[in-house]
Structures are given as structure tokens and as C-alpha cells.
CSV table of C-alpha atoms in Angstrom, one decimal:
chain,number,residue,atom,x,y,z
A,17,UNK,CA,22.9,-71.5,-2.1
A,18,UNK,CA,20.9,-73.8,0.7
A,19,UNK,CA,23.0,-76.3,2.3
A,20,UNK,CA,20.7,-79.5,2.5
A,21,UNK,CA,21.2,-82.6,4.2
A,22,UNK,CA,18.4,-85.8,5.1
A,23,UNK,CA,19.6,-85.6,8.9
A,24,UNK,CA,20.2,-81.8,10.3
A,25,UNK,CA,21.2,-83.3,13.9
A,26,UNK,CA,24.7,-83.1,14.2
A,27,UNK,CA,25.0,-84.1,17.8
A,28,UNK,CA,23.0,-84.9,20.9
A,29,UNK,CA,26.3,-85.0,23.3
A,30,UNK,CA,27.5,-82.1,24.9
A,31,UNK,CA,31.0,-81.3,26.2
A,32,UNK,CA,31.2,-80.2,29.8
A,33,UNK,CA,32.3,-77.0,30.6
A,34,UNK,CA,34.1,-77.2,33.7
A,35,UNK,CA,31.5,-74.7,35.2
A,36,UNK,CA,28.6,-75.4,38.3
A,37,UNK,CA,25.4,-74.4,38.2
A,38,UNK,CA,25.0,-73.6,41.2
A,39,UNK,CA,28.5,-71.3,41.8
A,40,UNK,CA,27.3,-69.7,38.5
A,41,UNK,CA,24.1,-69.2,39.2
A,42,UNK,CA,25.4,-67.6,42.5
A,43,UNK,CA,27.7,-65.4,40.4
A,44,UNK,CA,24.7,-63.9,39.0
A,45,UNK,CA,22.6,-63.5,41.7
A,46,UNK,CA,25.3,-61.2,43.2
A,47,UNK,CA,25.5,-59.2,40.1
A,48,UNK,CA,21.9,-58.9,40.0
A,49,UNK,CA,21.8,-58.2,43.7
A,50,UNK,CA,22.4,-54.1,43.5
A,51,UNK,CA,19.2,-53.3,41.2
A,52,UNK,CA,17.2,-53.9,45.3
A,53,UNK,CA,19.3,-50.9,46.1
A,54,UNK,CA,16.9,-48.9,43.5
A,55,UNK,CA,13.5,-49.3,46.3
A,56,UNK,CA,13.1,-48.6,49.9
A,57,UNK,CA,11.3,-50.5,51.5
A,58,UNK,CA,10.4,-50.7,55.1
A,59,UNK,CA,11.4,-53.8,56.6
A,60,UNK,CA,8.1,-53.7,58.9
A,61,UNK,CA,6.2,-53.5,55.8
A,62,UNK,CA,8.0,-56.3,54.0
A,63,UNK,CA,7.9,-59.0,57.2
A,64,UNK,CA,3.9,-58.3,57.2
A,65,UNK,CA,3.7,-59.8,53.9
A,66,UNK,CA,6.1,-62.8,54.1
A,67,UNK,CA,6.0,-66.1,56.0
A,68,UNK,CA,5.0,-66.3,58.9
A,69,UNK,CA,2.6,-63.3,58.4
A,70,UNK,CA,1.5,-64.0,55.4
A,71,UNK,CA,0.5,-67.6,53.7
A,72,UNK,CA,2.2,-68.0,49.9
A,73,UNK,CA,0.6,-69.2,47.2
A,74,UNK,CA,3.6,-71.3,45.3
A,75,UNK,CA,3.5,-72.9,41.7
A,76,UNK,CA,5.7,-74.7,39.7
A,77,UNK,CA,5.4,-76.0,36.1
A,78,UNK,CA,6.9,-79.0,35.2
A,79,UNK,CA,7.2,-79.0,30.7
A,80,UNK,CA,7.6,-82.8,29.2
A,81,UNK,CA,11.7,-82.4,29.0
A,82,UNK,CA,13.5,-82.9,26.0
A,83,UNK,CA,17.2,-83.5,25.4
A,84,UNK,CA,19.0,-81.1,23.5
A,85,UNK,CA,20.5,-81.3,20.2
A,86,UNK,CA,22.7,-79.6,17.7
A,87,UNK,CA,21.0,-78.9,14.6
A,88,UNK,CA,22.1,-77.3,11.0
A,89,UNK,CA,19.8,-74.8,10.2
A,90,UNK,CA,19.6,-73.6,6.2
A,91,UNK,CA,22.4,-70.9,5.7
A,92,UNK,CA,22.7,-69.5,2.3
A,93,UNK,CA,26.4,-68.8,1.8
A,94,UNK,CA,26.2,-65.2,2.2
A,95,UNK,CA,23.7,-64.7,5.1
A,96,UNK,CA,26.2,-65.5,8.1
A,97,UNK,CA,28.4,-62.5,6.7
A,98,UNK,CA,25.2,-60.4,6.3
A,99,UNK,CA,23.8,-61.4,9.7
A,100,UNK,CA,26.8,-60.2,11.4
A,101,UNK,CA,27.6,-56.9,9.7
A,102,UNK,CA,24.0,-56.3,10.9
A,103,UNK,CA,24.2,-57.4,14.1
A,104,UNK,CA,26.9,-55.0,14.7
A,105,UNK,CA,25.4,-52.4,13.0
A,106,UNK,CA,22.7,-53.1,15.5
A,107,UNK,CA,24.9,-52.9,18.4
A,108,UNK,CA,26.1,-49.6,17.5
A,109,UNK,CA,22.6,-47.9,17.6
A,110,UNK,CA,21.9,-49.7,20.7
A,111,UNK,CA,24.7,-48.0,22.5
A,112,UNK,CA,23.4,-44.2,21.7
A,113,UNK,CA,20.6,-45.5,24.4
A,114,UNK,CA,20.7,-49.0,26.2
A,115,UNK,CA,22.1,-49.6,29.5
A,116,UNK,CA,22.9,-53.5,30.0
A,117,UNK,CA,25.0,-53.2,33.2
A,118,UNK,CA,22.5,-55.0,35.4
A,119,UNK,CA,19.8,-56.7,32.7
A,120,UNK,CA,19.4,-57.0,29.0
A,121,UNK,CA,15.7,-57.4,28.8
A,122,UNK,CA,13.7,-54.0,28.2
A,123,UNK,CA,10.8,-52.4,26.0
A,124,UNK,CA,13.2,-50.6,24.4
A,125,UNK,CA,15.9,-53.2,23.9
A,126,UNK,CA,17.0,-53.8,20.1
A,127,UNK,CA,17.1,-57.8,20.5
A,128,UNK,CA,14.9,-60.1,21.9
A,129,UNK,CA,11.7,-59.8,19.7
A,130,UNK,CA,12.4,-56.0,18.8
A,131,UNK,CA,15.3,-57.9,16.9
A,132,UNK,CA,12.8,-58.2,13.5
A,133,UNK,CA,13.1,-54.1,13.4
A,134,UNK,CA,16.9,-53.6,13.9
A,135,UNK,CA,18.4,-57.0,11.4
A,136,UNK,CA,16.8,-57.6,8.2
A,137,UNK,CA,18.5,-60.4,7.4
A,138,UNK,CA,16.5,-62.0,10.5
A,139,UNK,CA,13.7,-61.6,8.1
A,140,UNK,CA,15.1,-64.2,5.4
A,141,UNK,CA,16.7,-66.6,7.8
A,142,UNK,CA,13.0,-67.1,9.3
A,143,UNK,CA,11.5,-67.6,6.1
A,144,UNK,CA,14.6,-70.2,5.7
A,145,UNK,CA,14.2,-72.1,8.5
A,146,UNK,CA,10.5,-72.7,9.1
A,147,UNK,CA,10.7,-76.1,8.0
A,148,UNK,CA,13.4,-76.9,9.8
A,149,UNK,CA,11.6,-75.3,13.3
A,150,UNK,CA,8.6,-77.6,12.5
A,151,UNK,CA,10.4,-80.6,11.8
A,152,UNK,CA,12.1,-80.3,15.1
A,153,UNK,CA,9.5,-78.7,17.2
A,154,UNK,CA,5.9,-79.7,15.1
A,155,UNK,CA,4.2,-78.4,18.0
A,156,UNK,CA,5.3,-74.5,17.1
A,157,UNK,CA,2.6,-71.8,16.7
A,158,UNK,CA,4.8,-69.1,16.9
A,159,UNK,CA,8.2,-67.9,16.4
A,160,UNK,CA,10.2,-65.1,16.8
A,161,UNK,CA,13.6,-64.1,16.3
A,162,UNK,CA,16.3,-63.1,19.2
A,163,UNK,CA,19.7,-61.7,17.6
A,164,UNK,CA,22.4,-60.5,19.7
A,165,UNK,CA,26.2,-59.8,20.1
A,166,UNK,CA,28.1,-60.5,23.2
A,167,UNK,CA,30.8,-58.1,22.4
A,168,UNK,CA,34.8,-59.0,23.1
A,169,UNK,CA,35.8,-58.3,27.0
A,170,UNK,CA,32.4,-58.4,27.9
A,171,UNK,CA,30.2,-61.0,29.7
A,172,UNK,CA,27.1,-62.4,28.6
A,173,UNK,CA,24.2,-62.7,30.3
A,174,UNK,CA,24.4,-64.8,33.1
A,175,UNK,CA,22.3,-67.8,34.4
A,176,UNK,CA,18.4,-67.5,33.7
A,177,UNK,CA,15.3,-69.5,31.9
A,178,UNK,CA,11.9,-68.4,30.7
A,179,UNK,CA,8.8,-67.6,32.7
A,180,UNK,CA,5.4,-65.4,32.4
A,181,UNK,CA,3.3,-63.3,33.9
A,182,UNK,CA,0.8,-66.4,34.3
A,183,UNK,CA,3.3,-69.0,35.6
A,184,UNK,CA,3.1,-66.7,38.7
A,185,UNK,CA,-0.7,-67.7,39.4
A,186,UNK,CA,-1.4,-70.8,40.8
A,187,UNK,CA,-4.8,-71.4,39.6
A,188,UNK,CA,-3.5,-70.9,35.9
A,189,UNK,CA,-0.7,-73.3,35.8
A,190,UNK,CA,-2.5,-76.1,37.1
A,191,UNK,CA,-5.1,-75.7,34.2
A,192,UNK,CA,-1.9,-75.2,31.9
A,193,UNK,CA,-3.7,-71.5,30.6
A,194,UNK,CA,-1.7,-68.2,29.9
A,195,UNK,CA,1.6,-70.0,28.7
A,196,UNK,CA,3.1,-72.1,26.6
A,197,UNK,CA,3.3,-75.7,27.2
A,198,UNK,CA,6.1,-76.3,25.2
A,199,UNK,CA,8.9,-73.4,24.6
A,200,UNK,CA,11.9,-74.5,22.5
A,201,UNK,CA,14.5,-72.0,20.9
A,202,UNK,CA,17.2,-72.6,18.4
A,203,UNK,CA,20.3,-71.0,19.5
A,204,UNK,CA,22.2,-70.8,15.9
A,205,UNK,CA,25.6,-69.4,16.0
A,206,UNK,CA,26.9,-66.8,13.9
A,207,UNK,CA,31.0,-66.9,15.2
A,208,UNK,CA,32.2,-70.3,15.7
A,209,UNK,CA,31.8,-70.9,19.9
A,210,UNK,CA,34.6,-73.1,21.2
A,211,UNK,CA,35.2,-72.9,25.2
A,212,UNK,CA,37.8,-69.8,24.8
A,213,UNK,CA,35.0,-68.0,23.3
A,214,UNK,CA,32.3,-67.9,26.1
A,215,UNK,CA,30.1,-70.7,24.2
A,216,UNK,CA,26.3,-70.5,25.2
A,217,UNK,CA,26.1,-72.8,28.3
A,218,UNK,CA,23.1,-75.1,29.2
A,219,UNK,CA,23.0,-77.2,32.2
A,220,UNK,CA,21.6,-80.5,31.2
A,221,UNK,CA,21.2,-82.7,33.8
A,222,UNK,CA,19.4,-79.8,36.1
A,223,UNK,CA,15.4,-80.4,36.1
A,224,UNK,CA,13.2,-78.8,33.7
A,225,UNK,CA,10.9,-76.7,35.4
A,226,UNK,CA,9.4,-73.2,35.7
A,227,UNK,CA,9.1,-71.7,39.1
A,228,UNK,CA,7.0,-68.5,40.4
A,229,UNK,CA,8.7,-66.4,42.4
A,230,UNK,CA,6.9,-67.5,45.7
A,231,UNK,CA,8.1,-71.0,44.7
A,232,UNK,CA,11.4,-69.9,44.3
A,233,UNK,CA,11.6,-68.0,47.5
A,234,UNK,CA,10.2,-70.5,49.9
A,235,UNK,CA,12.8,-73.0,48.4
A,236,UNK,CA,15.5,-70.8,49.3
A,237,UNK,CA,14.1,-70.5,52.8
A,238,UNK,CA,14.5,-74.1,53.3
A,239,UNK,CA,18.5,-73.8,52.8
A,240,UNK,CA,21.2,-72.1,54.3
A,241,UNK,CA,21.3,-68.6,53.6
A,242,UNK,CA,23.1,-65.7,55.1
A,243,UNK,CA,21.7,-62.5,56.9
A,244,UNK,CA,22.4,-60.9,53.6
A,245,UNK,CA,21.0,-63.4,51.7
A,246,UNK,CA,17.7,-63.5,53.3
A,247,UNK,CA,17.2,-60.0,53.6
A,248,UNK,CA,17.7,-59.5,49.6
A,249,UNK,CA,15.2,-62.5,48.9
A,250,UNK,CA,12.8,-60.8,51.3
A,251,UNK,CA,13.1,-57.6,49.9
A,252,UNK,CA,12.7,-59.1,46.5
A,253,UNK,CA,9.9,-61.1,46.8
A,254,UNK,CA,8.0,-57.8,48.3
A,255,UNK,CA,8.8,-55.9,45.8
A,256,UNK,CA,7.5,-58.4,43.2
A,257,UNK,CA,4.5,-59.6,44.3
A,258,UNK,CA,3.5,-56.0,45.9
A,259,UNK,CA,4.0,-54.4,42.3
A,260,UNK,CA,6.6,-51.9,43.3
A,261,UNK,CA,8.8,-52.3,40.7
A,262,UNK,CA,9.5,-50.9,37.3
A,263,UNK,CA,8.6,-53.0,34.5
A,264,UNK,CA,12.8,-52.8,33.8
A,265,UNK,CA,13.6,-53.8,36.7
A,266,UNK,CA,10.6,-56.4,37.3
A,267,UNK,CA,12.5,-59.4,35.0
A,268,UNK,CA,15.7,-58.5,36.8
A,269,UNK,CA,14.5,-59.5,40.2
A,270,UNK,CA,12.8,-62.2,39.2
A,271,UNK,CA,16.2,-63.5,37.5
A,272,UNK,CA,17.5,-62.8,40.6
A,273,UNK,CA,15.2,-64.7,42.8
A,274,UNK,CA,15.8,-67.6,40.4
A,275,UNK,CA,19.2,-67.2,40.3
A,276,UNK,CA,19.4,-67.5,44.1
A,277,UNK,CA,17.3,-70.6,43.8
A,278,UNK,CA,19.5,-72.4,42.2
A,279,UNK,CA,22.4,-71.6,43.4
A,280,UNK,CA,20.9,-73.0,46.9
A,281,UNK,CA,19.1,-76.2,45.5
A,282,UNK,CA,22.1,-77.2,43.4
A,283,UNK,CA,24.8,-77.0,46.1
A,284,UNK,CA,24.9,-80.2,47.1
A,285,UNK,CA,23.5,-82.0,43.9
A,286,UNK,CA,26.3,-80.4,41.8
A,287,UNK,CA,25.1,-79.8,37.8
A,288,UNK,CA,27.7,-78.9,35.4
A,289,UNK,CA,27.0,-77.0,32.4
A,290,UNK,CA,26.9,-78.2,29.0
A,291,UNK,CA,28.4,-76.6,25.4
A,292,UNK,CA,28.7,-78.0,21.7
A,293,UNK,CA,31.5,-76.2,19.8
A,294,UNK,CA,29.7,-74.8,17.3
A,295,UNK,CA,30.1,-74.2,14.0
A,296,UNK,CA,28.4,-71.2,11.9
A,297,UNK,CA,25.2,-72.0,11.2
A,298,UNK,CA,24.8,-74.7,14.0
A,299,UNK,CA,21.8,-74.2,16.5
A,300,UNK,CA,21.6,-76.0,20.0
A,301,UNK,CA,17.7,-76.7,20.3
A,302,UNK,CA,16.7,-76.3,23.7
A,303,UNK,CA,13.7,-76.3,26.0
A,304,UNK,CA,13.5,-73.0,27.0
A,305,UNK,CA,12.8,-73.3,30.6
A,306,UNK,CA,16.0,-75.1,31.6
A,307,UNK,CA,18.2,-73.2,33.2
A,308,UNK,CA,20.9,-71.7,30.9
A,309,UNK,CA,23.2,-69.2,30.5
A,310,UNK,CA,26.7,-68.7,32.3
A,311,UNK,CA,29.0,-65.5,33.3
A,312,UNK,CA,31.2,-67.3,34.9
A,313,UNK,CA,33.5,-68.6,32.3
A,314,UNK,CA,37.0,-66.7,30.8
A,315,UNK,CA,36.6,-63.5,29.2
A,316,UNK,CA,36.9,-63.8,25.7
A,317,UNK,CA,38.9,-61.6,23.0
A,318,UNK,CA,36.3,-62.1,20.2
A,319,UNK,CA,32.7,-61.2,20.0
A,320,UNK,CA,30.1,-64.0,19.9
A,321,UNK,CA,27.3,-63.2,17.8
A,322,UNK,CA,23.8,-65.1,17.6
A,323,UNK,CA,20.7,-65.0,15.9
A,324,UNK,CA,18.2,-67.4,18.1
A,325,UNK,CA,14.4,-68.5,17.1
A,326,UNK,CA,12.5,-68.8,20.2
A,327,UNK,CA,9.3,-71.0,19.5
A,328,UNK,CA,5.8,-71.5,21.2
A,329,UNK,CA,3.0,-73.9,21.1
A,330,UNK,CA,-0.2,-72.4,20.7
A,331,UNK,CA,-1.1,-70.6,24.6
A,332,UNK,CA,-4.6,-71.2,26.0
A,333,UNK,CA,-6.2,-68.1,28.2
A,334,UNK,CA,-9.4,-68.5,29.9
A,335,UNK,CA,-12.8,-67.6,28.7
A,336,UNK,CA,-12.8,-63.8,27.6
A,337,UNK,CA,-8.9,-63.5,27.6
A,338,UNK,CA,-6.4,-63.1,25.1
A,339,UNK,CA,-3.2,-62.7,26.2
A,340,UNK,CA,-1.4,-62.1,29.8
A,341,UNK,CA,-2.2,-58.5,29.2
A,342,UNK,CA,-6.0,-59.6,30.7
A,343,UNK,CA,-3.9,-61.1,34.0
A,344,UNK,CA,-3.3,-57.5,35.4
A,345,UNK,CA,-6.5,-56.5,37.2
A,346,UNK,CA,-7.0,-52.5,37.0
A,347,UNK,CA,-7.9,-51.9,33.2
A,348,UNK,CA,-5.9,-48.5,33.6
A,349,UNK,CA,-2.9,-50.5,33.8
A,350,UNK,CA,-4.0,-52.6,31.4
A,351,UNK,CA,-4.1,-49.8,29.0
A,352,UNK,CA,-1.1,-48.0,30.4
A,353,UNK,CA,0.7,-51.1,29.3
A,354,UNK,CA,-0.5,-50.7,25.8
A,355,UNK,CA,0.4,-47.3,25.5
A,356,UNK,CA,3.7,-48.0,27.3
A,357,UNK,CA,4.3,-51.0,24.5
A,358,UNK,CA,3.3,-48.7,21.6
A,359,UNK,CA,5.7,-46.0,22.5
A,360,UNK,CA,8.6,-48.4,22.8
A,361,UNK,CA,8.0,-49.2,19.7
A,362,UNK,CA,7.6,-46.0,18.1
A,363,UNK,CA,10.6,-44.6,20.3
A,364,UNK,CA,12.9,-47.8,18.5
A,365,UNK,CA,10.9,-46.8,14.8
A,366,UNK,CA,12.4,-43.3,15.2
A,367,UNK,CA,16.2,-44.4,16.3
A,368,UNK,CA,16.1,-45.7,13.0
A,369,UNK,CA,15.1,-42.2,11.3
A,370,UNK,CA,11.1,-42.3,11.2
A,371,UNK,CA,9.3,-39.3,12.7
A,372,UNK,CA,6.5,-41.1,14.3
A,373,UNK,CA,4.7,-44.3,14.4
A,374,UNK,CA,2.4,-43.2,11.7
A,375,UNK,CA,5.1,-43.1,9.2
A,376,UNK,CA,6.4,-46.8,10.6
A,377,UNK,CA,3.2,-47.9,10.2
A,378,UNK,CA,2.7,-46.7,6.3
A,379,UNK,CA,6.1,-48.0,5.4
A,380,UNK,CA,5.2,-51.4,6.8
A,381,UNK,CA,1.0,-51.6,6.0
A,382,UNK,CA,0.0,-48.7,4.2
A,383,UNK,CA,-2.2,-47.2,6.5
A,384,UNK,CA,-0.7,-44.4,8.7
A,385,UNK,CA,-4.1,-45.2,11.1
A,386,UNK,CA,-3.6,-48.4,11.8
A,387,UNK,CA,-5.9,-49.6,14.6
A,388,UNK,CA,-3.5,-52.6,15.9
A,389,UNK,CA,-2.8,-53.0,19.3
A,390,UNK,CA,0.7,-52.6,19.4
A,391,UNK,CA,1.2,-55.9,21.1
A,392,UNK,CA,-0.4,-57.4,17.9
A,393,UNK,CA,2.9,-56.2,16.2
A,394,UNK,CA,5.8,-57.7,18.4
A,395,UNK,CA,4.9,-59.9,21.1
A,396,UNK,CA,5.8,-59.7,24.6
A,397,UNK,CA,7.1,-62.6,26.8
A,398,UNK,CA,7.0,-60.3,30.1
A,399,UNK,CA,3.0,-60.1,29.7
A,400,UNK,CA,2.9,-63.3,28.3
A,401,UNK,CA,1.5,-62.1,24.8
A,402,UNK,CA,3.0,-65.1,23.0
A,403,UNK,CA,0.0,-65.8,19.8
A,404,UNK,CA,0.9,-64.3,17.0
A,405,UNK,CA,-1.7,-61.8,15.4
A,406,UNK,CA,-2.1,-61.4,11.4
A,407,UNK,CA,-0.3,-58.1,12.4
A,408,UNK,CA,2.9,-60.2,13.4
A,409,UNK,CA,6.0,-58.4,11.7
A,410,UNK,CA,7.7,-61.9,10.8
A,411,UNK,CA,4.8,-62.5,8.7
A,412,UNK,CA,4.5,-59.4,7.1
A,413,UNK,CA,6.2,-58.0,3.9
A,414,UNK,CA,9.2,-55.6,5.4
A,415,UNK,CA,10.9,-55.3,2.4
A,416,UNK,CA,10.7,-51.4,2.5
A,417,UNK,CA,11.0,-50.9,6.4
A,418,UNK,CA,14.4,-53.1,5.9
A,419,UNK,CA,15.6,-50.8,3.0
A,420,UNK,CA,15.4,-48.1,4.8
A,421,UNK,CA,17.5,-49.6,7.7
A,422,UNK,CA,20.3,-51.1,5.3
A,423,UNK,CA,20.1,-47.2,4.2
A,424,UNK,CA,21.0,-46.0,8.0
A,425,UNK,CA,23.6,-48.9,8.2
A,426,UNK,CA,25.3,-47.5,5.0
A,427,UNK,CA,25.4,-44.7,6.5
A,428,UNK,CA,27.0,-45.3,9.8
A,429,UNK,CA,29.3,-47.3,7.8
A,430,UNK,CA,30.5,-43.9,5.8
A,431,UNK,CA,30.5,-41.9,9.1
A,432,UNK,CA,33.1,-44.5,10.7
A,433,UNK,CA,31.0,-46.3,12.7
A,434,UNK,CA,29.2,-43.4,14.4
A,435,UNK,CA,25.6,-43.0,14.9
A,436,UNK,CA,24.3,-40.4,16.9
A,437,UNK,CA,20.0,-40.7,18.1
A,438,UNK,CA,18.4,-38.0,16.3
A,439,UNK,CA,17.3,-35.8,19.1
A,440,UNK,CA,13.5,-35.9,18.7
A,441,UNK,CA,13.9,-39.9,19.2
A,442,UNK,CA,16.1,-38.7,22.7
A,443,UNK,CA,13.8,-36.4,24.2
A,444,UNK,CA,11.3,-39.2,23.1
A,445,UNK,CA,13.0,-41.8,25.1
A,446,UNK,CA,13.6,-39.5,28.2
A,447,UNK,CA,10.2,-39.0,28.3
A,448,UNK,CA,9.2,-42.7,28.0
A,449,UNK,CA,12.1,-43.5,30.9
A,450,UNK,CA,9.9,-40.8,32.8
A,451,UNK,CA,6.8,-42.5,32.4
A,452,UNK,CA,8.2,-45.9,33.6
């Protein structure tokens, strides 16, 4: 049964957490800090393509802000129970193959918009909710759903907001082209999420804004920084901007940059983060591109599980473009990114017991052929493919694809909790790591 009320807002106040912005956003800075230590780079090489050397091209996009607010989304009695055995069936194939010691953001992750394969419950809780997203947020296009666990003795991810592939360009955020204008997510919780329980943290009173990288970094410059310090942003922002990164590691250092940047800027300005003690079923909508997110508080001894909507306004490209895909210059790595894309995709289709993407591809449109691009199927904030195509998965039927999920679950459920990858999908995913 839907719970139904004339007014879903619960709340518009938020309790303080005790917590900085700027100490927590430094905490995660020097977590991120060690993925650097995966590139060389000579330091004659990066100072030719800094300041003074070298003249940056910084951008900043400033979205209309909007305050946050707690919202009841529709929760049939039963779905919070299913959500979470799924989730954590979810989280158990996850750990045969993901590594989240540095970031949680990959092609092969299972949440973020990969979540629609891995939790079919996500599936009805959509189809729930899309009048509730578009009487909060009536400027939606499209949505897709995020659904995650931030397991017991563990720490969440730590401070971060969106971006895109076309917020990095200058010339595009000034005509407001190859992202969305307006980026709002409802964060609905699963667990209740009082302060012992690592709530999800925003930091209100911080501006709304999304930085590039170059942005970031020359904003950094202007502050105090250590030897250390500067020598990581410099190595960062070469790697970036040079393209020597792995498409992995690329939204790590980018978070990190970020992260840096506000721990400097908000030193002196302190910003305290933000919580509502949710209940199940409550969602803290959000503009996106604040800065949220915080590592810094008490380990808990309870898991916190989420199932999030992240929502876009319809993206403009320029004249002969689609998607962020048409950003990146050499067509070979334009394609190489589809192919890359398509075999994430097929790599997660066989951890849950396909044999190929054919047979994914039958079970969800009948045709083993299908001619999609595979970013037409789940889109892809990293390459800023945010429109949704009439491929979209939320919008298709998945009835079968999710009963033959809920059969793997069963399964693993039997066997004690243990999944093991097949080992076609294994050697699959070594090669795809390979290809990186």
C-alpha cells in the first residue's frame, strides 16, 4: 500500500553536524592523495604546462541554488525490506570484483546508474516516484537511479559534488551546452540515519557552484599551501588536462582537486555540514552540485543503505553533437570509449550469469543484434551522456532480466551468502582492466 499525503515536505531545516567543510574536505583530499602515486611524471614536463608557463583557461558554473528539503517519497510497505535484501545481495557480488579503497565511481561499478541491473526493486520504486520527482523538480528530463550500502565499520564516500566532461571547457559553459542546468537528486533512505549512523552530510551554506579543474587549481594557488600540497595539485592538474590518466582514476583526481579546493577556500569562512535524521522512506532533495558528502564523522556499527534518484533537465550540445562523447576530439577514442562502455556492461550482464551481451540483450529487447550504442542503454555522467534514449533501461520492461537476478539472489541466499564470478565473466574483466 502507497502512503499518500497533500504535502510530502517534511522539513526544510537541517541539524548541524558538528563537522567543517573545509577539515573534511581536507580529510578526503589526503585519502585521495595516494592514487598520484600510480603516474610518473617529470616534474620539467609538468612546470612547462602550468602557470607561469602556460596560460589556463578557468570556468566555473554557477546553477540557480535551491534550498534543500526532506521529502516522503511513495513506499509501499514491503519495498524498503525488499530494497535492502537487494542491496545487500548487491554488495555481495560487488565484492567478487570491485575495489573501493581509493574511489567508488567505475564502468564496472554495480551502483551509480549500473544500479538498474543489479536491484530490481529500483525498477518499481522509479515507476513509484515519478510524480513525486516532477512535482519537486518539473524541470526533470531524466532520471536514473543510484543505490548503495555504506557497510558497518566502513566510511562512506567522502566530500565531492557533480561535474562533466563539458564543465571543463570554457567556451561550453558560458553558452550553458553539454550539461545539465539544473541537477537535483533525491537521497531516500533505506536505514533510519541519525548522527551515530554516518547520516549523508550536505554543507548548506557553502556556494552552489561547479568548478573545472583549472578553476579549482588556480584557486588553490591563491592560498596557502605546503610544498606537498602544491606539488600534488601540480601533478594532478597535468595529469588531467594532459589525458594521462585512466578513465578510473580520472573522477578520482578530479575529486581530489576539488576536494583540495575547498578545503583551502573554506578555511577561514568556516561551513558546517548539514543532516536530517531520516526516517525510511525520507529523501533529502538536493542540488547536486553543492558540495556533499563527509568521512569525517564516527564510524558507525550499522550499515546505511540508500537508493538515490539523481535527476537532469534536458542537456543542450552544439550543432552536430549528442552527448559529451562528441567533446573528445580523436574519433578513435571516441569509439574506444564505446566499445570500453559496451564491455562494462556486458562484463556486469555476465556476473549475473549471462554468457554475453547478446543474450542480455534478448532477455531485455528480443533482439540478440541490437544496434544500440551502449551509452543509449545506461548513461554516463563521466562523458556527460545525460538524455535519455528510447533504449533507456528505466523505461524499458525488465521484468524478465530482474527474474533472473532474484533467481542468482536466491541462490546466494542458499549457498550462505557466497557468490563466486563465474570464471568466463573473470577472465572477461581482467581483460577489460587490461584495456584501461
Amino acid at each position: 500500500m502507497i502512503e499518500v499525503q497533500e504535502d510530502r515536505t517534511v522539513t526544510t531545516q537541517l541539524t548541524p553536524t558538528g563537522s567543517l567543510l573545509h577539515e573534511a574536505a581536507g580529510k578526503h583530499a589526503r585519502h585521495l592523495m595516494p592514487v598520484l602515486d600510480r603516474y610518473q611524471a617529470d616534474p620539467a614536463a609538468v612546470a612547462a604546462r602550468l602557470p607561469p608557463n602556460r596560460v589556463l583557461q578557468p570556468a566555473c558554473f554557477k546553477p540557480e541554488p535551491r534550498p534543500t528539503k526532506v521529502v516522503r517519497m511513495n513506499m509501499a510497505k514491503d519495498l524498503a525490506d525488499t530494497l535492502r535484501r537487494e542491496l545487500r545481495m548487491q554488495a555481495v557480488v560487488a565484492g567478487t570484483f570491485s575495489d573501493t579503497s581509493i574511489g567508488t565511481y567505475s564502468p564496472v561499478s554495480t551502483m551509480f546508474e549500473n544500479s538498474v541491473l543489479f536491484v530490481p526493486s529500483s525498477k518499481r520504486f522509479y515507476d513509484m516516484n515519478q510524480d513525486v520527482v516532477k512535482e519537486y523538480f518539473p524541470e526533470v528530463d531524466t532520471t536514473v537511479v543510484n543505490a548503495f550500502v555504506v557497510p558497518k565499520s566502513k566510511k562512506p564516500y567522502g566530500t565531492h559534488s557533480a561535474s562533466g566532461i563539458a564543465l571543463q571547457i570554457p567556451s561550453l559553459v558560458r553558452k550553458g551546452m553539454g550539461f545539465p542546468k539544473h541537477y537535483m537528486s533525491f537521497h531516500t533512505a533505506l536505514t533510519p540515519t541519525p548522527l551515530t549512523r554516518q547520516p549523508f552530510v550536505l554543507f548548506e551554506d557553502a556556494e552552489v557552484e561547479a568548478p573545472s579543474v583549472q578553476y579549482a587549481y588556480l584557486e588553490i594557488m591563491k592560498r596557502e599551501v605546503t610544498p606537498e600540497e602544491k606539488a600534488a595539485c601540480d601533478k594532478a592538474l597535468y595529469l588531467f588536462t594532459e589525458g594521462k590518466l585512466s578513465e578510473l582514476d580520472l573522477p578520482t583526481v578530479r575529486d581530489f582537486l576539488m576536494a583540495m579546493y575547498w578545503s583551502k577556500r573554506y578555511e577561514n569562512t568556516p561551513s558546517p555540514g548539514y543532516y536530517h535524521a531520516c526516517q525510511v522512506g525520507e529523501a533529502l532533495f538536493f542540488n547536486n552540485y553543492r558540495a556533499h558528502g563527509d568521512n569525517s564523522l564516527a564510524i558507525s556499527e550499522e550499515d546505511r543503505l540508500t537508493i538515490d534518484f539523481r535527476c537532469f533537465s534536458k542537456v543542450t550540445y552544439p550543432p552536430g553533437m549528442t552527448s559529451g562523447l562528441d567533446f573528445i576530439v580523436d574519433p578513435a577514442d571516441r569509439e574506444h570509449q564505446r566499445k570500453r562502455k559496451g564491455a562494462a556492461i556486458e562484463f556486469l550482464a555476465m556476473a549475473l550469469g549471462y554468457a554475453d551481451m547478446g543474450e542480455f540483450l534478448y532477455t531485455v529487447f528480443g533482439n540478440r543484434n541490437l544496434k544500440a550504442d551502449p551509452f543509449d542503454l545506461i548513461t554516463d555522467l563521466q562523458f556527460g551522456v545525460y538524455n535519455r534514449s528510447k533504449y533507456h533501461l528505466l523505461d524499458q520492461n525488465l521484468d524478465a532480466h530482474y527474474e533472473r537476478v532474484e533467481r542468482l539472489y536466491e541462490k546466494i541466499e542458499r549457498e550462505g551468502g557466497e557468490y563466486q564470478l563465474p570464471a568466463k565473466a573473470g577472465e572477461y574483466l581482467k581483460a577489460l582492466m587490461g584495456d584501461n
